[in-house]
Coordinates of N, CA and C in Angstrom, one line a residue:
M80 N -115.5 -83.1 -3.0 CA -115.0 -83.3 -4.3 C -114.5 -84.6 -4.4
P81 N -115.2 -85.7 -4.3 CA -114.6 -87.0 -4.4 C -114.0 -87.4 -5.8
E82 N -112.9 -88.3 -5.6 CA -112.4 -88.9 -6.8 C -113.5 -90.0 -7.3
V83 N -113.5 -90.2 -8.6 CA -114.3 -91.2 -9.2 C -113.5 -91.8 -10.3
I84 N -113.8 -93.1 -10.5 CA -113.3 -93.7 -11.6 C -114.4 -94.2 -12.5
I85 N -114.3 -93.9 -13.8 CA -115.3 -94.1 -14.8 C -114.8 -95.3 -15.7
N86 N -115.5 -96.3 -16.1 CA -115.2 -97.3 -17.0 C -115.2 -96.6 -18.4
G87 N -113.9 -96.2 -19.1 CA -114.0 -95.6 -20.2 C -113.7 -96.6 -21.4
P88 N -113.8 -95.9 -22.6 CA -113.5 -96.8 -23.8 C -112.3 -97.6 -23.9
E89 N -111.2 -97.1 -23.3 CA -109.8 -97.7 -23.3 C -109.4 -97.9 -21.8
G90 N -110.3 -98.2 -20.8 CA -109.9 -98.4 -19.6 C -110.4 -97.4 -18.7
R91 N -109.9 -97.3 -17.4 CA -110.5 -96.2 -16.5 C -110.1 -94.9 -17.0
L92 N -111.1 -94.0 -16.4 CA -111.0 -92.5 -16.5 C -111.0 -92.0 -15.2
E93 N -110.0 -91.1 -14.9 CA -109.9 -90.6 -13.5 C -110.7 -89.3 -13.5
G94 N -111.4 -89.1 -12.6 CA -112.3 -87.9 -12.4 C -112.6 -87.3 -11.0
R95 N -113.0 -86.1 -11.0 CA -113.5 -85.6 -9.6 C -115.0 -85.1 -9.9
Y96 N -115.8 -85.4 -8.9 CA -117.2 -85.1 -9.0 C -117.8 -84.4 -7.7
T97 N -118.6 -83.4 -8.1 CA -119.4 -82.8 -6.9 C -120.9 -83.0 -7.2
H98 N -121.7 -83.5 -6.2 CA -123.2 -83.6 -6.5 C -124.0 -82.7 -6.1
G99 N -124.8 -82.2 -7.0 CA -125.7 -81.0 -6.7 C -126.7 -81.5 -5.5
Q100 N -127.2 -80.6 -4.8 CA -128.0 -80.9 -3.6 C -129.5 -81.1 -4.1
D101 N -130.0 -80.4 -5.1 CA -131.4 -80.5 -5.6 C -131.5 -81.9 -6.3
E102 N -132.9 -82.3 -6.2 CA -133.2 -83.6 -6.8 C -132.9 -83.5 -8.5
N103 N -133.3 -82.3 -8.9 CA -133.3 -82.2 -10.4 C -132.0 -81.0 -10.7
A104 N -130.9 -81.3 -9.9 CA -129.9 -80.2 -10.1 C -129.4 -80.4 -11.7
P105 N -129.0 -79.3 -12.1 CA -128.3 -79.3 -13.5 C -127.0 -79.9 -13.4
I106 N -126.4 -80.2 -14.6 CA -125.3 -81.1 -14.6 C -124.3 -80.2 -15.6
A107 N -123.0 -80.4 -15.3 CA -122.0 -79.6 -16.2 C -120.8 -80.6 -16.2
L108 N -120.2 -80.8 -17.5 CA -119.0 -81.5 -17.9 C -117.9 -80.5 -18.1
F109 N -116.7 -80.6 -17.6 CA -115.5 -79.9 -17.9 C -114.4 -80.7 -18.7
L110 N -113.8 -80.0 -19.7 CA -112.9 -80.7 -20.5 C -111.6 -79.9 -20.5
H111 N -110.4 -80.6 -20.3 CA -109.2 -79.9 -20.1 C -108.4 -79.6 -21.4
P112 N -107.3 -78.9 -21.3 CA -106.6 -78.5 -22.6 C -105.7 -79.9 -23.0
H113 N -104.9 -79.7 -24.1 CA -104.4 -80.7 -24.9 C -103.5 -81.6 -24.1
P114 N -103.8 -82.9 -24.0 CA -103.0 -83.9 -23.2 C -101.6 -83.9 -23.4
Q115 N -101.1 -83.6 -24.6 CA -99.8 -83.7 -25.0 C -98.8 -82.3 -24.7
H116 N -99.7 -81.4 -24.2 CA -99.0 -80.2 -23.8 C -99.4 -79.8 -22.4
G117 N -99.3 -80.8 -21.6 CA -99.7 -80.4 -20.1 C -100.9 -80.3 -19.5
G118 N -102.0 -80.4 -20.4 CA -103.4 -80.4 -20.1 C -103.8 -81.6 -19.1
T119 N -104.4 -81.1 -18.0 CA -105.2 -82.0 -17.0 C -106.3 -81.5 -16.5
M120 N -107.1 -82.3 -15.8 CA -108.3 -81.7 -15.3 C -108.1 -80.7 -14.2
N121 N -106.9 -80.8 -13.5 CA -106.4 -79.8 -12.6 C -105.9 -78.4 -13.1
N122 N -105.9 -78.3 -14.5 CA -105.7 -77.0 -15.0 C -106.6 -75.9 -14.4
R123 N -106.0 -74.8 -14.0 CA -106.6 -73.8 -13.1 C -107.9 -73.2 -13.9
V124 N -107.8 -73.0 -15.0 CA -109.0 -72.5 -15.8 C -110.2 -73.6 -15.6
V125 N -109.9 -74.8 -15.8 CA -111.0 -75.9 -15.9 C -111.4 -76.0 -14.3
Y126 N -110.5 -75.9 -13.4 CA -110.8 -76.0 -11.9 C -111.6 -74.9 -11.4
E127 N -111.4 -73.7 -11.9 CA -112.1 -72.6 -11.4 C -113.6 -72.6 -12.0
M128 N -113.7 -72.9 -13.4 CA -114.9 -73.2 -14.1 C -115.7 -74.2 -13.4
Y129 N -115.1 -75.3 -12.9 CA -115.8 -76.3 -12.3 C -116.6 -75.7 -10.9
H130 N -115.6 -75.1 -10.1 CA -116.2 -74.6 -8.8 C -117.2 -73.5 -9.0
T131 N -117.1 -72.7 -10.1 CA -118.1 -71.7 -10.3 C -119.6 -72.4 -10.7
F132 N -119.6 -73.5 -11.2 CA -120.7 -74.2 -11.5 C -121.2 -74.8 -10.3
A133 N -120.3 -75.4 -9.5 CA -120.6 -76.3 -8.3 C -121.4 -75.3 -7.3
K134 N -120.8 -74.0 -7.2 CA -121.3 -73.2 -6.2 C -122.8 -72.8 -6.4
R135 N -123.0 -73.0 -7.7 CA -124.5 -72.6 -8.3 C -125.5 -73.9 -8.3
G136 N -124.9 -75.0 -7.7 CA -125.9 -76.1 -7.3 C -125.7 -77.1 -8.5
F137 N -124.8 -77.0 -9.3 CA -124.7 -78.0 -10.5 C -124.0 -79.2 -9.9
S138 N -124.3 -80.4 -10.5 CA -123.6 -81.5 -10.4 C -122.4 -81.5 -11.4
C139 N -121.2 -81.4 -11.0 CA -120.1 -81.3 -11.8 C -119.1 -82.3 -11.9
L140 N -118.6 -82.6 -13.0 CA -117.7 -83.7 -13.3 C -116.5 -83.1 -14.2
R141 N -115.3 -83.2 -13.8 CA -114.2 -83.0 -14.5 C -113.3 -84.3 -14.6
F142 N -112.6 -84.5 -15.6 CA -111.8 -85.8 -15.6 C -110.6 -85.7 -16.6
N143 N -109.7 -86.6 -16.4 CA -108.5 -86.6 -17.3 C -108.8 -87.4 -18.5
F144 N -108.5 -87.0 -19.6 CA -108.7 -87.8 -21.0 C -107.7 -88.9 -20.9
R145 N -107.9 -89.9 -21.7 CA -107.0 -91.0 -21.8 C -105.5 -90.7 -21.8
G146 N -104.7 -91.5 -21.1 CA -103.5 -91.4 -21.0 C -102.8 -90.1 -20.1
V147 N -103.7 -89.4 -19.5 CA -103.4 -88.4 -18.6 C -103.7 -88.7 -17.2
G148 N -102.8 -88.5 -16.3 CA -102.9 -88.7 -14.8 C -103.0 -90.3 -14.7
R149 N -104.2 -90.7 -14.0 CA -104.4 -92.2 -13.7 C -105.4 -92.8 -14.8
S150 N -105.7 -91.9 -15.8 CA -106.6 -92.5 -16.8 C -105.8 -93.3 -17.9
Q151 N -106.4 -94.4 -18.3 CA -105.7 -95.4 -18.9 C -105.7 -95.1 -20.6
G152 N -104.9 -95.6 -21.4 CA -105.0 -95.4 -22.8 C -104.1 -94.4 -23.2
V153 N -103.9 -94.1 -24.6 CA -103.0 -93.2 -25.0 C -103.8 -92.1 -26.0
F154 N -103.0 -91.0 -26.2 CA -103.6 -90.0 -26.9 C -104.1 -90.3 -28.3
S155 N -105.3 -89.9 -28.8 CA -105.9 -90.4 -29.8 C -106.4 -89.3 -30.9
R156 N -105.6 -88.0 -30.9 CA -105.8 -87.1 -31.9 C -107.2 -86.6 -31.8
G157 N -107.9 -86.7 -30.7 CA -109.3 -86.1 -30.7 C -110.3 -87.0 -30.7
E158 N -110.2 -88.1 -31.6 CA -111.2 -89.1 -31.8 C -111.5 -89.9 -30.4
G159 N -110.6 -90.3 -30.0 CA -110.7 -91.1 -28.7 C -111.2 -90.2 -27.5
E160 N -110.5 -89.0 -27.6 CA -111.1 -88.1 -26.4 C -112.5 -87.7 -26.7
L161 N -113.0 -87.6 -27.7 CA -114.4 -87.3 -27.7 C -115.2 -88.5 -27.2
S162 N -114.8 -89.7 -27.4 CA -115.4 -90.8 -26.8 C -115.2 -90.8 -25.4
D163 N -114.1 -90.5 -24.9 CA -114.1 -90.4 -23.5 C -115.0 -89.2 -22.9
A164 N -115.1 -88.1 -23.6 CA -116.1 -87.0 -23.1 C -117.4 -87.7 -23.0
A165 N -118.0 -88.3 -24.1 CA -119.2 -88.9 -24.3 C -119.4 -90.0 -23.2
T166 N -118.5 -90.6 -22.8 CA -118.7 -91.7 -21.8 C -118.7 -91.0 -20.5
A167 N -118.0 -90.0 -20.3 CA -118.0 -89.2 -18.9 C -119.4 -88.5 -18.9
L168 N -120.0 -88.0 -20.0 CA -121.4 -87.5 -19.8 C -122.3 -88.5 -19.6
D169 N -122.2 -89.7 -20.1 CA -123.1 -90.9 -19.8 C -123.1 -90.9 -18.4
W170 N -121.8 -91.2 -17.7 CA -121.8 -91.5 -16.3 C -122.3 -90.4 -15.4
L171 N -122.2 -89.0 -15.8 CA -122.8 -87.9 -15.1 C -124.3 -88.0 -15.2
Q172 N -124.8 -88.4 -16.5 CA -126.3 -88.4 -16.4 C -126.9 -89.6 -15.7
S173 N -126.3 -90.6 -15.4 CA -126.6 -91.7 -14.8 C -126.8 -91.6 -13.4
Y174 N -126.0 -90.5 -12.8 CA -126.2 -90.2 -11.5 C -127.2 -88.9 -11.2
N175 N -127.6 -88.5 -12.4 CA -128.4 -87.3 -12.4 C -129.5 -87.4 -13.4
E176 N -130.3 -88.3 -13.2 CA -131.3 -88.6 -14.2 C -132.2 -87.5 -14.5
N177 N -132.6 -86.9 -13.6 CA -133.7 -85.8 -13.5 C -133.0 -84.4 -13.7
A178 N -131.8 -84.4 -14.2 CA -131.2 -83.0 -14.3 C -132.0 -82.1 -15.3
R179 N -132.3 -80.9 -14.8 CA -133.1 -79.9 -15.5 C -132.4 -79.2 -16.8
D180 N -131.0 -79.2 -16.6 CA -130.2 -78.7 -17.6 C -128.8 -79.4 -17.8
C181 N -128.3 -79.2 -18.9 CA -127.0 -80.0 -19.2 C -126.1 -79.0 -20.0
W182 N -124.9 -78.6 -19.2 CA -123.9 -77.8 -19.8 C -122.5 -78.4 -20.0
I183 N -121.9 -77.9 -21.1 CA -120.5 -78.4 -21.2 C -119.4 -77.2 -21.2
A184 N -118.4 -77.3 -20.7 CA -117.3 -76.2 -20.5 C -115.9 -76.8 -21.0
G185 N -115.3 -76.2 -21.8 CA -114.0 -76.7 -22.2 C -112.9 -75.5 -22.5
F186 N -111.7 -76.0 -22.3 CA -110.7 -74.8 -22.4 C -109.8 -75.3 -23.6
S187 N -109.4 -74.5 -24.6 CA -108.5 -74.9 -25.7 C -108.9 -76.1 -26.4
F188 N -108.0 -77.1 -26.3 CA -108.3 -78.5 -26.9 C -109.6 -79.0 -26.4
G189 N -109.8 -78.7 -25.2 CA -111.2 -79.3 -24.4 C -112.3 -78.5 -25.1
A190 N -112.2 -77.4 -25.4 CA -113.3 -76.4 -26.1 C -113.6 -77.1 -27.6
W191 N -112.6 -77.6 -28.1 CA -112.9 -78.3 -29.5 C -113.7 -79.5 -29.3
I192 N -113.2 -80.3 -28.2 CA -113.9 -81.5 -27.9 C -115.3 -81.2 -27.6
G193 N -115.4 -80.2 -26.7 CA -116.8 -80.0 -26.1 C -117.8 -79.5 -27.2
M194 N -117.3 -78.8 -28.0 CA -118.3 -78.3 -29.2 C -118.7 -79.4 -30.0
Q195 N -117.8 -80.5 -30.3 CA -118.1 -81.7 -31.1 C -119.1 -82.4 -30.3
L196 N -119.0 -82.6 -29.0 CA -119.9 -83.3 -28.1 C -121.3 -82.6 -28.1
L197 N -121.2 -81.3 -28.0 CA -122.4 -80.4 -28.2 C -123.2 -80.6 -29.4
M198 N -122.8 -81.1 -30.6 CA -123.3 -81.5 -31.8 C -124.0 -82.7 -31.7
R199 N -123.3 -83.6 -30.9 CA -123.7 -85.1 -31.0 C -124.8 -85.3 -29.9
R200 N -124.9 -84.5 -28.9 CA -125.8 -84.6 -27.8 C -126.9 -83.5 -27.6
P201 N -128.1 -83.8 -28.1 CA -129.0 -82.5 -28.0 C -129.5 -82.1 -26.7
E202 N -129.3 -82.8 -25.6 CA -129.7 -82.5 -24.3 C -128.8 -81.3 -23.8
I203 N -127.5 -81.2 -24.4 CA -126.7 -80.1 -23.9 C -127.4 -78.8 -24.4
N204 N -127.7 -78.0 -23.4 CA -128.3 -76.6 -23.8 C -127.6 -75.4 -23.3
G205 N -126.4 -75.5 -23.0 CA -125.6 -74.5 -22.7 C -124.1 -74.7 -22.6
F206 N -123.2 -73.9 -23.2 CA -121.7 -74.2 -23.4 C -121.0 -73.0 -22.9
I207 N -119.7 -73.2 -22.4 CA -118.7 -72.2 -22.1 C -117.4 -72.7 -22.9
S208 N -116.9 -71.8 -24.1 CA -115.9 -72.3 -24.8 C -114.8 -71.3 -24.6
V209 N -113.7 -71.8 -23.9 CA -112.6 -70.7 -23.6 C -111.5 -71.1 -24.4
A210 N -110.9 -70.0 -25.2 CA -109.7 -70.0 -26.2 C -110.0 -71.2 -27.1
P211 N -111.0 -71.3 -27.9 CA -111.3 -72.4 -28.8 C -110.3 -72.3 -29.9
P212 N -109.4 -73.4 -30.2 CA -108.3 -73.2 -31.1 C -108.8 -73.2 -32.5
A213 N -109.4 -72.2 -33.0 CA -110.2 -72.0 -34.2 C -109.1 -72.1 -35.6
N214 N -107.8 -71.9 -35.2 CA -106.7 -71.9 -36.2 C -106.2 -73.4 -36.4
L215 N -106.3 -74.2 -35.3 CA -105.5 -75.5 -35.2 C -106.5 -76.6 -35.7
Y216 N -108.0 -76.5 -35.5 CA -108.8 -77.6 -35.6 C -110.1 -77.0 -36.4
D217 N -110.6 -77.8 -37.1 CA -111.8 -77.5 -38.1 C -113.0 -77.3 -37.1
F218 N -113.7 -76.3 -37.1 CA -114.9 -76.1 -36.5 C -116.2 -75.9 -37.3
T219 N -116.0 -76.3 -38.7 CA -117.1 -76.3 -39.5 C -118.1 -77.3 -39.2
F220 N -117.9 -78.2 -38.3 CA -119.1 -79.1 -38.1 C -120.2 -78.4 -37.1
L221 N -119.9 -77.1 -36.7 CA -121.0 -76.4 -36.1 C -121.9 -75.7 -37.0
A222 N -122.7 -76.6 -37.8 CA -123.5 -76.2 -38.8 C -124.9 -76.9 -38.9
P223 N -125.8 -76.3 -38.1 CA -125.7 -75.2 -37.2 C -125.4 -75.5 -35.7
C224 N -124.9 -74.6 -35.0 CA -124.6 -74.7 -33.6 C -126.0 -75.0 -32.9
P225 N -126.3 -75.9 -32.1 CA -127.5 -76.1 -31.6 C -127.9 -75.4 -30.3
S226 N -127.0 -74.8 -29.6 CA -127.2 -74.2 -28.5 C -126.5 -72.8 -28.2
S227 N -127.1 -72.1 -27.3 CA -126.6 -70.7 -27.1 C -125.5 -71.0 -26.0
G228 N -124.4 -70.1 -26.1 CA -123.4 -70.2 -25.0 C -122.4 -69.0 -25.1
L229 N -121.3 -69.1 -24.3 CA -120.3 -68.0 -24.2 C -118.9 -68.6 -24.7
I230 N -118.4 -67.6 -25.5 CA -117.1 -67.9 -25.9 C -116.1 -66.6 -25.3
V231 N -115.0 -67.2 -24.7 CA -114.1 -66.1 -24.2 C -112.7 -66.5 -24.8
H232 N -112.1 -65.3 -25.2 CA -110.7 -65.4 -25.7 C -109.9 -64.3 -25.3
G233 N -108.5 -64.5 -25.4 CA -107.5 -63.3 -25.1 C -107.1 -62.6 -26.3
D234 N -107.2 -61.3 -26.1 CA -106.7 -60.4 -27.4 C -105.2 -60.4 -27.6
S235 N -104.4 -61.1 -26.6 CA -103.0 -61.3 -26.8 C -102.6 -62.7 -26.9
D236 N -103.5 -63.5 -27.4 CA -103.2 -65.0 -27.6 C -102.5 -65.1 -28.9
D237 N -101.1 -65.6 -28.6 CA -100.3 -65.8 -29.8 C -100.3 -67.3 -30.4
I238 N -101.1 -68.1 -29.7 CA -101.3 -69.5 -30.2 C -102.6 -69.6 -31.2
V239 N -103.5 -69.0 -30.6 CA -104.8 -68.9 -31.4 C -105.1 -67.4 -31.7
P240 N -104.8 -66.8 -32.9 CA -105.0 -65.4 -33.2 C -106.4 -65.1 -33.0
P241 N -106.7 -64.0 -32.3 CA -108.2 -63.6 -32.1 C -109.0 -63.4 -33.3
E242 N -108.4 -62.9 -34.4 CA -109.0 -62.9 -35.6 C -109.7 -64.2 -36.1
Q243 N -109.1 -65.4 -35.8 CA -109.7 -66.6 -36.0 C -110.9 -67.0 -35.3
V244 N -110.8 -66.5 -33.9 CA -112.1 -66.7 -33.1 C -113.1 -65.8 -33.5
N245 N -112.7 -64.4 -34.0 CA -113.8 -63.5 -34.2 C -114.5 -64.2 -35.5
K246 N -113.9 -64.8 -36.4 CA -114.5 -65.3 -37.6 C -115.6 -66.4 -37.1
L247 N -115.0 -67.1 -36.3 CA -116.0 -68.3 -35.7 C -117.2 -67.7 -35.2
V248 N -116.9 -66.7 -34.2 CA -118.1 -66.1 -33.6 C -119.2 -65.4 -34.5
D249 N -118.5 -64.9 -35.6 CA -119.4 -64.0 -36.6 C -120.3 -65.2 -37.3
K250 N -119.5 -66.4 -37.7 CA -120.3 -67.4 -38.3 C -121.5 -67.9 -37.4
L251 N -121.2 -68.2 -36.2 CA -122.2 -68.7 -35.3 C -123.4 -67.7 -34.9
R252 N -123.0 -66.3 -35.0 CA -124.0 -65.4 -34.7 C -125.0 -65.0 -35.8
A253 N -124.4 -65.6 -37.0 CA -125.3 -65.6 -38.3 C -126.5 -66.5 -38.2
Q254 N -126.5 -67.6 -37.4 CA -127.5 -68.5 -37.2 C -128.8 -68.0 -36.3
K255 N -129.8 -68.4 -36.7 CA -131.1 -68.0 -36.0 C -131.4 -68.9 -34.8
G256 N -132.0 -68.4 -33.7 CA -132.6 -69.3 -32.8 C -131.7 -69.5 -31.4
I257 N -130.4 -69.0 -31.7 CA -129.4 -69.1 -30.6 C -128.7 -67.8 -30.4
T258 N -128.1 -67.6 -29.2 CA -127.5 -66.5 -28.8 C -126.0 -66.7 -28.5
I259 N -125.0 -66.2 -29.1 CA -123.6 -66.5 -28.7 C -123.0 -65.1 -28.0
D260 N -122.5 -65.4 -26.9 CA -122.1 -64.3 -26.2 C -120.4 -64.4 -26.4
Y261 N -119.8 -63.3 -26.5 CA -118.3 -63.3 -26.8 C -117.6 -62.3 -26.1
E262 N -116.7 -62.7 -25.3 CA -115.8 -61.8 -24.5 C -114.5 -61.9 -24.9
L263 N -113.9 -60.7 -25.5 CA -112.5 -60.8 -25.9 C -111.7 -60.0 -24.6
M264 N -111.0 -60.8 -23.9 CA -110.4 -60.3 -22.8 C -109.1 -59.4 -23.1
A265 N -109.0 -58.1 -22.6 CA -107.8 -57.3 -22.8 C -106.6 -57.8 -22.2
D266 N -105.4 -57.7 -22.8 CA -104.0 -58.1 -22.3 C -104.0 -59.5 -21.7
T267 N -104.7 -60.5 -22.5 CA -104.8 -61.9 -21.9 C -104.2 -62.8 -23.1
N268 N -103.4 -63.7 -22.7 CA -102.8 -64.6 -23.5 C -103.6 -65.8 -23.5
H269 N -103.1 -67.0 -24.2 CA -103.7 -68.2 -24.3 C -104.1 -68.9 -23.0
F270 N -103.2 -68.8 -22.1 CA -103.2 -69.6 -20.9 C -103.8 -68.8 -19.8
F271 N -104.4 -67.6 -20.1 CA -105.0 -66.6 -19.1 C -104.1 -66.4 -17.9
T272 N -102.7 -66.2 -18.1 CA -101.8 -66.0 -17.1 C -102.0 -64.5 -16.4
N273 N -102.2 -64.7 -15.1 CA -102.7 -63.5 -14.2 C -104.0 -63.1 -14.5
K274 N -104.9 -63.8 -15.3 CA -106.1 -63.4 -15.7 C -107.2 -64.4 -15.4
V275 N -106.9 -65.4 -14.7 CA -108.0 -66.5 -14.4 C -109.1 -65.8 -13.5
D276 N -108.9 -65.0 -12.6 CA -109.8 -64.4 -11.7 C -110.8 -63.5 -12.7
D277 N -110.3 -62.9 -13.6 CA -111.1 -62.0 -14.5 C -112.0 -63.1 -15.3
L278 N -111.4 -64.2 -15.7 CA -112.3 -65.0 -16.5 C -113.3 -65.7 -15.7
K279 N -113.0 -65.9 -14.5 CA -114.1 -66.5 -13.5 C -115.1 -65.5 -13.4
E280 N -114.8 -64.3 -13.3 CA -115.8 -63.3 -13.2 C -116.9 -63.2 -14.4
T281 N -116.1 -63.2 -15.6 CA -117.0 -63.3 -16.8 C -117.8 -64.6 -17.0
V282 N -117.3 -65.6 -16.6 CA -118.1 -66.9 -16.6 C -119.2 -66.9 -15.6
S283 N -118.9 -66.4 -14.4 CA -119.9 -66.2 -13.3 C -121.0 -65.4 -13.7
G284 N -120.7 -64.2 -14.3 CA -121.7 -63.3 -14.8 C -122.6 -63.9 -15.8
Y285 N -122.0 -64.5 -16.7 CA -122.8 -65.0 -17.9 C -123.8 -66.2 -17.3
L286 N -123.1 -67.1 -16.5 CA -123.9 -68.2 -15.9 C -125.1 -67.6 -15.1
D287 N -124.9 -66.6 -14.3 CA -125.9 -66.0 -13.5 C -127.0 -65.4 -14.3
Q288 N -126.7 -64.7 -15.4 CA -127.7 -64.2 -16.4 C -128.4 -65.4 -17.0
R289 N -127.8 -66.4 -17.3 CA -128.6 -67.6 -18.0 C -129.5 -68.2 -17.2
L290 N -129.0 -68.4 -15.7 CA -129.9 -69.1 -14.8 C -131.1 -68.2 -14.4
A291 N -130.8 -66.9 -14.3 CA -131.9 -66.0 -14.0 C -133.0 -66.0 -15.1
G292 N -132.6 -66.2 -16.3 CA -133.4 -66.3 -17.5 C -134.3 -67.4 -17.6

């Protein structure tokens, strides 16, 4: 899991990268929670998702948004962070030109950025969206959502009410041509306190199902 430095829009972006062994290994990019509320690439949810994909042969990249850790720049309300994510995906693709699949996974704020990137990059054909902040940010850009994926949320989330995520899921499920899996985890808060292992199990099961298909 070597450290990498990516030339980002506002200077360097600090990341961690694991290279898949197969010549056409799939790729996955991981996006962390809100930079102004303690979110970093070492967040445990992001870290565990990263390793879940890496164990299945993916080339995986997680990185710090601008202004976090050793990444340069300052928080940019989402616009700059989306540029950071696009740059990170470019970097990941440059080292995996023959990747057979491209996935994106994000947690909270990172889920919002990830879904925006999904709309802009048609090569992304799978996503994991954990605790998407459907009450704090506008998700109407998902019209239509271009890829099948998994949304996971906690039924005891007091930051993002589950009802808001339920509405988002219902809207996405009304679209044709994609499948949205939704897991509402019992007794689980926004941060998945004491529930990260359960989350990892859910993501692992979904990923295995998709890869087998």
